[in-house]
Structures are given as C-alpha cells and as structure tokens.
CSV table of N, CA and C in Angstrom, one decimal:
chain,number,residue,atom,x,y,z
A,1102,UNK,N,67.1,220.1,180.8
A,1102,UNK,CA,66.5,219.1,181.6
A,1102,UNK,C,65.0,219.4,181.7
A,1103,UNK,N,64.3,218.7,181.4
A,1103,UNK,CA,63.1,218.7,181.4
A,1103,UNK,C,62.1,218.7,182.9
A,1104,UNK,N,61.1,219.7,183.2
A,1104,UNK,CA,61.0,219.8,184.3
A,1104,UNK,C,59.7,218.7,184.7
A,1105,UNK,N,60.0,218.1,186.1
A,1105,UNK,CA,58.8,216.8,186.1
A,1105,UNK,C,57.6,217.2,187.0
A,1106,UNK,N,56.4,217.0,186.9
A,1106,UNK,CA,55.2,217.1,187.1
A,1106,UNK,C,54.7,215.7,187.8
A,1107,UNK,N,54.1,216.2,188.7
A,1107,UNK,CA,53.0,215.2,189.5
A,1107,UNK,C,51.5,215.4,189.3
A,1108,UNK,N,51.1,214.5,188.0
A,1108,UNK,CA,49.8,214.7,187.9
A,1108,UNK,C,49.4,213.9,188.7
A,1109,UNK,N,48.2,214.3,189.7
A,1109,UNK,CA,47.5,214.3,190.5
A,1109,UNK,C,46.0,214.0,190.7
A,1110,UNK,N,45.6,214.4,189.4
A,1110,UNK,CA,43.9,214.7,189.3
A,1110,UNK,C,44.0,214.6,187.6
A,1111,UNK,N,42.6,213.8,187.4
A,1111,UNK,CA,42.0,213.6,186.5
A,1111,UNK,C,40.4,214.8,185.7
A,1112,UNK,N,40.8,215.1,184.7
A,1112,UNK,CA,39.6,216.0,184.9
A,1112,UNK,C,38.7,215.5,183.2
A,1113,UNK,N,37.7,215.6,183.8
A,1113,UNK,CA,37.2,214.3,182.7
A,1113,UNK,C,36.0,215.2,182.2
A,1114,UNK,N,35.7,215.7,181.0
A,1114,UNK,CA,34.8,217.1,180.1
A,1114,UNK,C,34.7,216.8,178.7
A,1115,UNK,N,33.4,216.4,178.1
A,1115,UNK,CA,33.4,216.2,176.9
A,1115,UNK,C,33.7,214.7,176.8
A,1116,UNK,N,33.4,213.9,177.5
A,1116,UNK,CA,34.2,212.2,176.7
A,1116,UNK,C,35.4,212.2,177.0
A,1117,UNK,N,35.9,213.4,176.8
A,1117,UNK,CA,37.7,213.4,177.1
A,1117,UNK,C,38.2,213.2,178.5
A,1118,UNK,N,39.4,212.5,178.7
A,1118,UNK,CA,40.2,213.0,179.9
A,1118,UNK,C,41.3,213.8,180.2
A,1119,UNK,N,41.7,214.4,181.1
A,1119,UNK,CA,42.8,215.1,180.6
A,1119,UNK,C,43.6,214.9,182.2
A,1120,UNK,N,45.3,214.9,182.7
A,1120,UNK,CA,45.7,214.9,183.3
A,1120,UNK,C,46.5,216.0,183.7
A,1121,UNK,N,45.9,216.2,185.0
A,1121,UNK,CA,46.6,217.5,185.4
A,1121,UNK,C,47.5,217.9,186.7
A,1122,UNK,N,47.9,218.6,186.9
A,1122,UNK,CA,48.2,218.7,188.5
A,1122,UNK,C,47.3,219.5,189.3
A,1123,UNK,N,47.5,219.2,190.4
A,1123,UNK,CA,46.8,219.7,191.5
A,1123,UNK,C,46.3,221.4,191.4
A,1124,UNK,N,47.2,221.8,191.3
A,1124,UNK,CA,47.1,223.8,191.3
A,1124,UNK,C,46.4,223.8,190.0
A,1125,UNK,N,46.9,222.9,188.9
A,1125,UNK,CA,46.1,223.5,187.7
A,1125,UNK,C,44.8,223.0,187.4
A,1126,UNK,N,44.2,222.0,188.4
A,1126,UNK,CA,42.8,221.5,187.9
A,1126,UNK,C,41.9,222.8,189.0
A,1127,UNK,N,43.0,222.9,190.3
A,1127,UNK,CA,42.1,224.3,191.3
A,1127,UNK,C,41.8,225.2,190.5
A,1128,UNK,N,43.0,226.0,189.4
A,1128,UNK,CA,42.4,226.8,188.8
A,1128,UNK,C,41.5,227.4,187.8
A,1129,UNK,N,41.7,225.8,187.0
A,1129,UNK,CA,40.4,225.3,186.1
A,1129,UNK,C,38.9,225.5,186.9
A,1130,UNK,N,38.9,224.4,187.7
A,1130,UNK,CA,37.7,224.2,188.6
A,1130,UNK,C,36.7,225.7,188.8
A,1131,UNK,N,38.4,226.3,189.8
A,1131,UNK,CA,37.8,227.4,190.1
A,1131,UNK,C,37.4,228.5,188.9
A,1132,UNK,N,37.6,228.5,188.1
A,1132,UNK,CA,37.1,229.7,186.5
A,1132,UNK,C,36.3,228.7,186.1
A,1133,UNK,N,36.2,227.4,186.5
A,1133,UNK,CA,34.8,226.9,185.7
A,1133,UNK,C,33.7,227.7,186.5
A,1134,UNK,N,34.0,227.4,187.7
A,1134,UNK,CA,32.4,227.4,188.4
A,1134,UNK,C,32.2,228.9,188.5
A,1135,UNK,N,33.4,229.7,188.4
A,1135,UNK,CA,32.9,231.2,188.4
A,1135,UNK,C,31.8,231.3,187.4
A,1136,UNK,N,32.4,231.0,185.9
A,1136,UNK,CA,31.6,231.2,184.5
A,1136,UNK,C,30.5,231.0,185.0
A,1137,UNK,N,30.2,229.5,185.2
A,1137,UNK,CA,29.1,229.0,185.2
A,1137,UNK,C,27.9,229.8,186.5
A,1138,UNK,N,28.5,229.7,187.5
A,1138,UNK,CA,27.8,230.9,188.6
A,1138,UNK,C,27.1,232.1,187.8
A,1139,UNK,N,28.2,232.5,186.9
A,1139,UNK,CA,27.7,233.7,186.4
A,1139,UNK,C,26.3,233.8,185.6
A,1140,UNK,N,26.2,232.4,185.0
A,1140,UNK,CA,25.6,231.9,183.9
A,1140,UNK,C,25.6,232.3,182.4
A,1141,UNK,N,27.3,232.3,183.0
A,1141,UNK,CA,27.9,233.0,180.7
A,1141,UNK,C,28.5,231.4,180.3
A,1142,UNK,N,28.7,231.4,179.4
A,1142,UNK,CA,29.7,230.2,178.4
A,1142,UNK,C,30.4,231.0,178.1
A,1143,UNK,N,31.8,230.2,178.3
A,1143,UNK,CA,33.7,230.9,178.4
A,1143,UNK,C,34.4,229.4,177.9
A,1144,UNK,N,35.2,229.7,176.9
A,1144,UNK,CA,36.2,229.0,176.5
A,1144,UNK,C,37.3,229.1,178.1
A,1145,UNK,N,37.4,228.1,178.5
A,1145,UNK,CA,38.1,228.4,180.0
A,1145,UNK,C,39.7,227.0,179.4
A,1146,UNK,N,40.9,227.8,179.8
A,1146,UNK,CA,42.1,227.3,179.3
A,1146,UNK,C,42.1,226.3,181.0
A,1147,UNK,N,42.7,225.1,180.3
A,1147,UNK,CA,43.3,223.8,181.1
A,1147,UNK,C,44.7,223.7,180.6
A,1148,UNK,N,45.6,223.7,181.9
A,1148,UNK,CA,47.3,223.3,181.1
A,1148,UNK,C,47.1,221.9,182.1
A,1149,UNK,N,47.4,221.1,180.8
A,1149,UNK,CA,47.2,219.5,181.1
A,1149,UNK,C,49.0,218.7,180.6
A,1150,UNK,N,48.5,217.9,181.3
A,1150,UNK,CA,49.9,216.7,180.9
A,1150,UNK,C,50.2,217.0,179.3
A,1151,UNK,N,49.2,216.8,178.3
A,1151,UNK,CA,49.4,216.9,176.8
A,1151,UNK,C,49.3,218.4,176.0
A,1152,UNK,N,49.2,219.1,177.0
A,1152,UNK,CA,49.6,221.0,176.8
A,1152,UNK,C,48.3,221.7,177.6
A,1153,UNK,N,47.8,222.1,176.3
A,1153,UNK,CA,46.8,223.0,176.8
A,1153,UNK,C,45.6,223.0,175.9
A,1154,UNK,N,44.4,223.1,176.8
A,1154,UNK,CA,42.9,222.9,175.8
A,1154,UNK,C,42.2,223.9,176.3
A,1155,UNK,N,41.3,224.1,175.8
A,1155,UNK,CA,40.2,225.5,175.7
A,1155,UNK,C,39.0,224.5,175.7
A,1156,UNK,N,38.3,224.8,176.8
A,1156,UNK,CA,37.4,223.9,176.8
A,1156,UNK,C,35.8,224.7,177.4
A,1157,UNK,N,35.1,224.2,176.4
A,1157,UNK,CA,33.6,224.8,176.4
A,1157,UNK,C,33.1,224.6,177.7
A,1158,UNK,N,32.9,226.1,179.0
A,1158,UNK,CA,32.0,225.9,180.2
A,1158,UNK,C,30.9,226.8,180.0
A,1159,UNK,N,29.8,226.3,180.3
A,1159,UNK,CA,28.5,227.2,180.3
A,1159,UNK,C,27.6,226.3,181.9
A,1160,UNK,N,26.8,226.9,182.4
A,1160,UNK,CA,25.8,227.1,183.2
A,1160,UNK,C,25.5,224.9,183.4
A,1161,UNK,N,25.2,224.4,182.0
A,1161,UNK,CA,24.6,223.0,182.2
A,1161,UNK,C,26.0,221.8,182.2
A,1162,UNK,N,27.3,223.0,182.1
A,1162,UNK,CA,28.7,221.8,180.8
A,1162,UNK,C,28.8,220.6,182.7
A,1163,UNK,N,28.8,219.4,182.1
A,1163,UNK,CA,29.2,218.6,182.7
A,1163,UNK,C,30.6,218.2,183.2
A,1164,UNK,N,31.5,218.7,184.2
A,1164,UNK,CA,32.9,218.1,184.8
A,1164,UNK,C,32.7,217.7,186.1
A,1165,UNK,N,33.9,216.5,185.9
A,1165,UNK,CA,34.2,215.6,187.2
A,1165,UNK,C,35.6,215.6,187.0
A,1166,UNK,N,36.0,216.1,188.2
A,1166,UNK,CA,37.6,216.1,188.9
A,1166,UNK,C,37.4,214.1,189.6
A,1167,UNK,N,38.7,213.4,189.4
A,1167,UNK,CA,39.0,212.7,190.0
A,1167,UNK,C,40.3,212.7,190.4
A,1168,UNK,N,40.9,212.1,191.6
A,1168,UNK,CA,42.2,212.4,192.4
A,1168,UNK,C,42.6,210.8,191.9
A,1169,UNK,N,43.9,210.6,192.1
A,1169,UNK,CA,44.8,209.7,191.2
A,1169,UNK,C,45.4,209.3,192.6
A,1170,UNK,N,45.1,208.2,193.1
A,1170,UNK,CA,45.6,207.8,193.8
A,1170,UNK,C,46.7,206.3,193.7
A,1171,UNK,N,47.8,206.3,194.0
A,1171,UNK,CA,48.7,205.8,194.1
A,1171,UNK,C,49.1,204.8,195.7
A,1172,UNK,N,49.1,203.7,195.3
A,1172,UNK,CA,49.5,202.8,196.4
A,1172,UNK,C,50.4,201.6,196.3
A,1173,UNK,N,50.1,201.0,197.6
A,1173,UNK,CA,50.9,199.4,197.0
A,1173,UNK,C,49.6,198.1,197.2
A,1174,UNK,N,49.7,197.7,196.7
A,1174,UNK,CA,48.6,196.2,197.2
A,1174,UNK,C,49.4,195.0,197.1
A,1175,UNK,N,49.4,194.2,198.3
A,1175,UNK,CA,49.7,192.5,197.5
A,1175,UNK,C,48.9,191.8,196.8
A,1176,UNK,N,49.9,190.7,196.3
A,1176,UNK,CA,49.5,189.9,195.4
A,1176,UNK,C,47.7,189.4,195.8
A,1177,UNK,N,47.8,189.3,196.9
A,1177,UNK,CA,46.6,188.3,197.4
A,1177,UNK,C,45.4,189.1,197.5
A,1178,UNK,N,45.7,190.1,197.3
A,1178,UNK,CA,44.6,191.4,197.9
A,1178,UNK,C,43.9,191.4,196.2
A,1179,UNK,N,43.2,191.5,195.8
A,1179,UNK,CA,42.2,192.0,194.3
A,1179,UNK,C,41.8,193.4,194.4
A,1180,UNK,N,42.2,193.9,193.6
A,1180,UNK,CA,42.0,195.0,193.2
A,1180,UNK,C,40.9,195.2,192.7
A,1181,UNK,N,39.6,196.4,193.1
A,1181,UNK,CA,38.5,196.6,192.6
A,1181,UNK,C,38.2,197.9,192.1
A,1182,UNK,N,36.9,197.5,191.3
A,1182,UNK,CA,37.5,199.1,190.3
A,1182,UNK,C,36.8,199.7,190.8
A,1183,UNK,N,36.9,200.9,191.2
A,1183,UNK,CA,36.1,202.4,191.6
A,1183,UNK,C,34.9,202.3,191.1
A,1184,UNK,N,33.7,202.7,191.9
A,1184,UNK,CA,32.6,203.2,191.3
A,1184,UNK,C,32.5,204.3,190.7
A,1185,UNK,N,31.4,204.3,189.7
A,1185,UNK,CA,31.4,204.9,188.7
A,1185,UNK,C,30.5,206.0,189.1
A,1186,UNK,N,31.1,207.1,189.4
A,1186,UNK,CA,29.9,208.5,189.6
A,1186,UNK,C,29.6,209.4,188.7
A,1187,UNK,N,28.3,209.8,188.5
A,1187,UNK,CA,27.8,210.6,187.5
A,1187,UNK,C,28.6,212.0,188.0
A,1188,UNK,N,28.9,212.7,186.6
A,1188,UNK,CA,29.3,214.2,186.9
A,1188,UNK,C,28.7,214.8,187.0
A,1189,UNK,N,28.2,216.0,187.7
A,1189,UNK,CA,27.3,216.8,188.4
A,1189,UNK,C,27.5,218.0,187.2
A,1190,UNK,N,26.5,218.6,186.6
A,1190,UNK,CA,27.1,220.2,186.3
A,1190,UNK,C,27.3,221.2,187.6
A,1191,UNK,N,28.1,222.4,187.1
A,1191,UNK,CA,28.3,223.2,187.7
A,1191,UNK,C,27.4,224.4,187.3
A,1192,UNK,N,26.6,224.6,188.5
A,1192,UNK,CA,25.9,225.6,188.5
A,1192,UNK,C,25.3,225.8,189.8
A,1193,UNK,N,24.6,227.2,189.7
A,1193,UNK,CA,24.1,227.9,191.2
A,1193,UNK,C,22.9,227.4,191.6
A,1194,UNK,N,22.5,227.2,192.8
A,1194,UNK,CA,21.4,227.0,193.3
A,1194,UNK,C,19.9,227.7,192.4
A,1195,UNK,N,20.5,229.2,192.1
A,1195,UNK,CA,19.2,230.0,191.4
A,1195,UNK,C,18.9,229.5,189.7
A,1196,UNK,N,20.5,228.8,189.4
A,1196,UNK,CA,20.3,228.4,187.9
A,1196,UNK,C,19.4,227.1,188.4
A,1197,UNK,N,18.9,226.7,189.0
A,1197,UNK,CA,18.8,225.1,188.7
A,1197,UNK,C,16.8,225.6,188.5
A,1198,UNK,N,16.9,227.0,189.3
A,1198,UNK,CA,15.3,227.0,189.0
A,1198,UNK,C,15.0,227.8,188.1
A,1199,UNK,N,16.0,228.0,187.2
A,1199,UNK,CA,15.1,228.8,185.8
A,1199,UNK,C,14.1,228.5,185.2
A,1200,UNK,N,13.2,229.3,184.7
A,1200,UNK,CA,11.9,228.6,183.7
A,1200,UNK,C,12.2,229.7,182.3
A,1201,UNK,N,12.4,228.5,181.4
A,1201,UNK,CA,12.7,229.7,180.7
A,1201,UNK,C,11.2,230.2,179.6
A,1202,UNK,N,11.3,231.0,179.3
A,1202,UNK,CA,9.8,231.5,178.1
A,1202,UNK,C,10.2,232.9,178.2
C-alpha cells in the first residue's frame, strides 16, 4: 500500500515548480540559505511529489516557497487569484554589499 503525503508547499526555482511537504521544503529552505549564507553554489537535493531534483543554489539563485492552501467557498463568493510576488534571492546582509574587482 502505498504511503500518502500532504503536499503542503509549493517551491517554485528555475521556471519550475515542484510540490512538497512541509518537513521537506524546511529542509530544502533551510540548506538553501545555509549555501547561500556561506556564499558557495551546492547542488542542494529536494524530495518532491515527482521524486527528487538537485537543484542549482548559489549566493543570487532565486526561490519562493508558497503554502497550498485548501478551503471551501460558495457558489456566490468569486474566487480571486493571489497576487503575484516577486522571489527574493537568498542571501546575507554582507552578500548584498559586495563590490566585486
């Protein structure tokens, strides 16, 4: 029997999206922003709804987590679509003032 998952969170890197659960996007998240803190590029593993991806993080890589929310609405109510928020990179306060030469 196949075991069932509550994906939860959206994690959206590269154009792509990927679905994941809760614990596995914390973990993601959290070894992204380590790399990136550090200011190395790391192939950093995601176990997603469709398996698993190795996904390019460095210092500038652009991710946005979004949460998957689930409800009910009536008929009469319209549904509107979420605003659209830019992804932030992850990085440190000290990366954002590099100059480089």
């Amino acid at each position: 029997m196949p075991i069932e998952h509550e994906y939860s969170r959206v994690i959206h890197h590269g154009g792509r999206s990927f679905f994941a659960t809760t614990t596995m996007s914390d973990i993601f998240i959290a070894h992204a922003r380590d790399t990136a803190e550090r200011g190395d590029t790391e192939l950093v593993p995601l176990l997603h709804k469709g398996g698993v991806e190795l996904l390019l993080i460095g210092p500038l890589t652009r991710v946005a987590v979004s949460e998957i929310e689930v409800g009910t609405a009536s008929e009469k109510t319209p549904i509107q679509p979420a605003p659209a928020h830019p992804a932030t990179p992850i990085m440190t306060p000290a990366a954002r003032h590099r100059v480089a030469g």
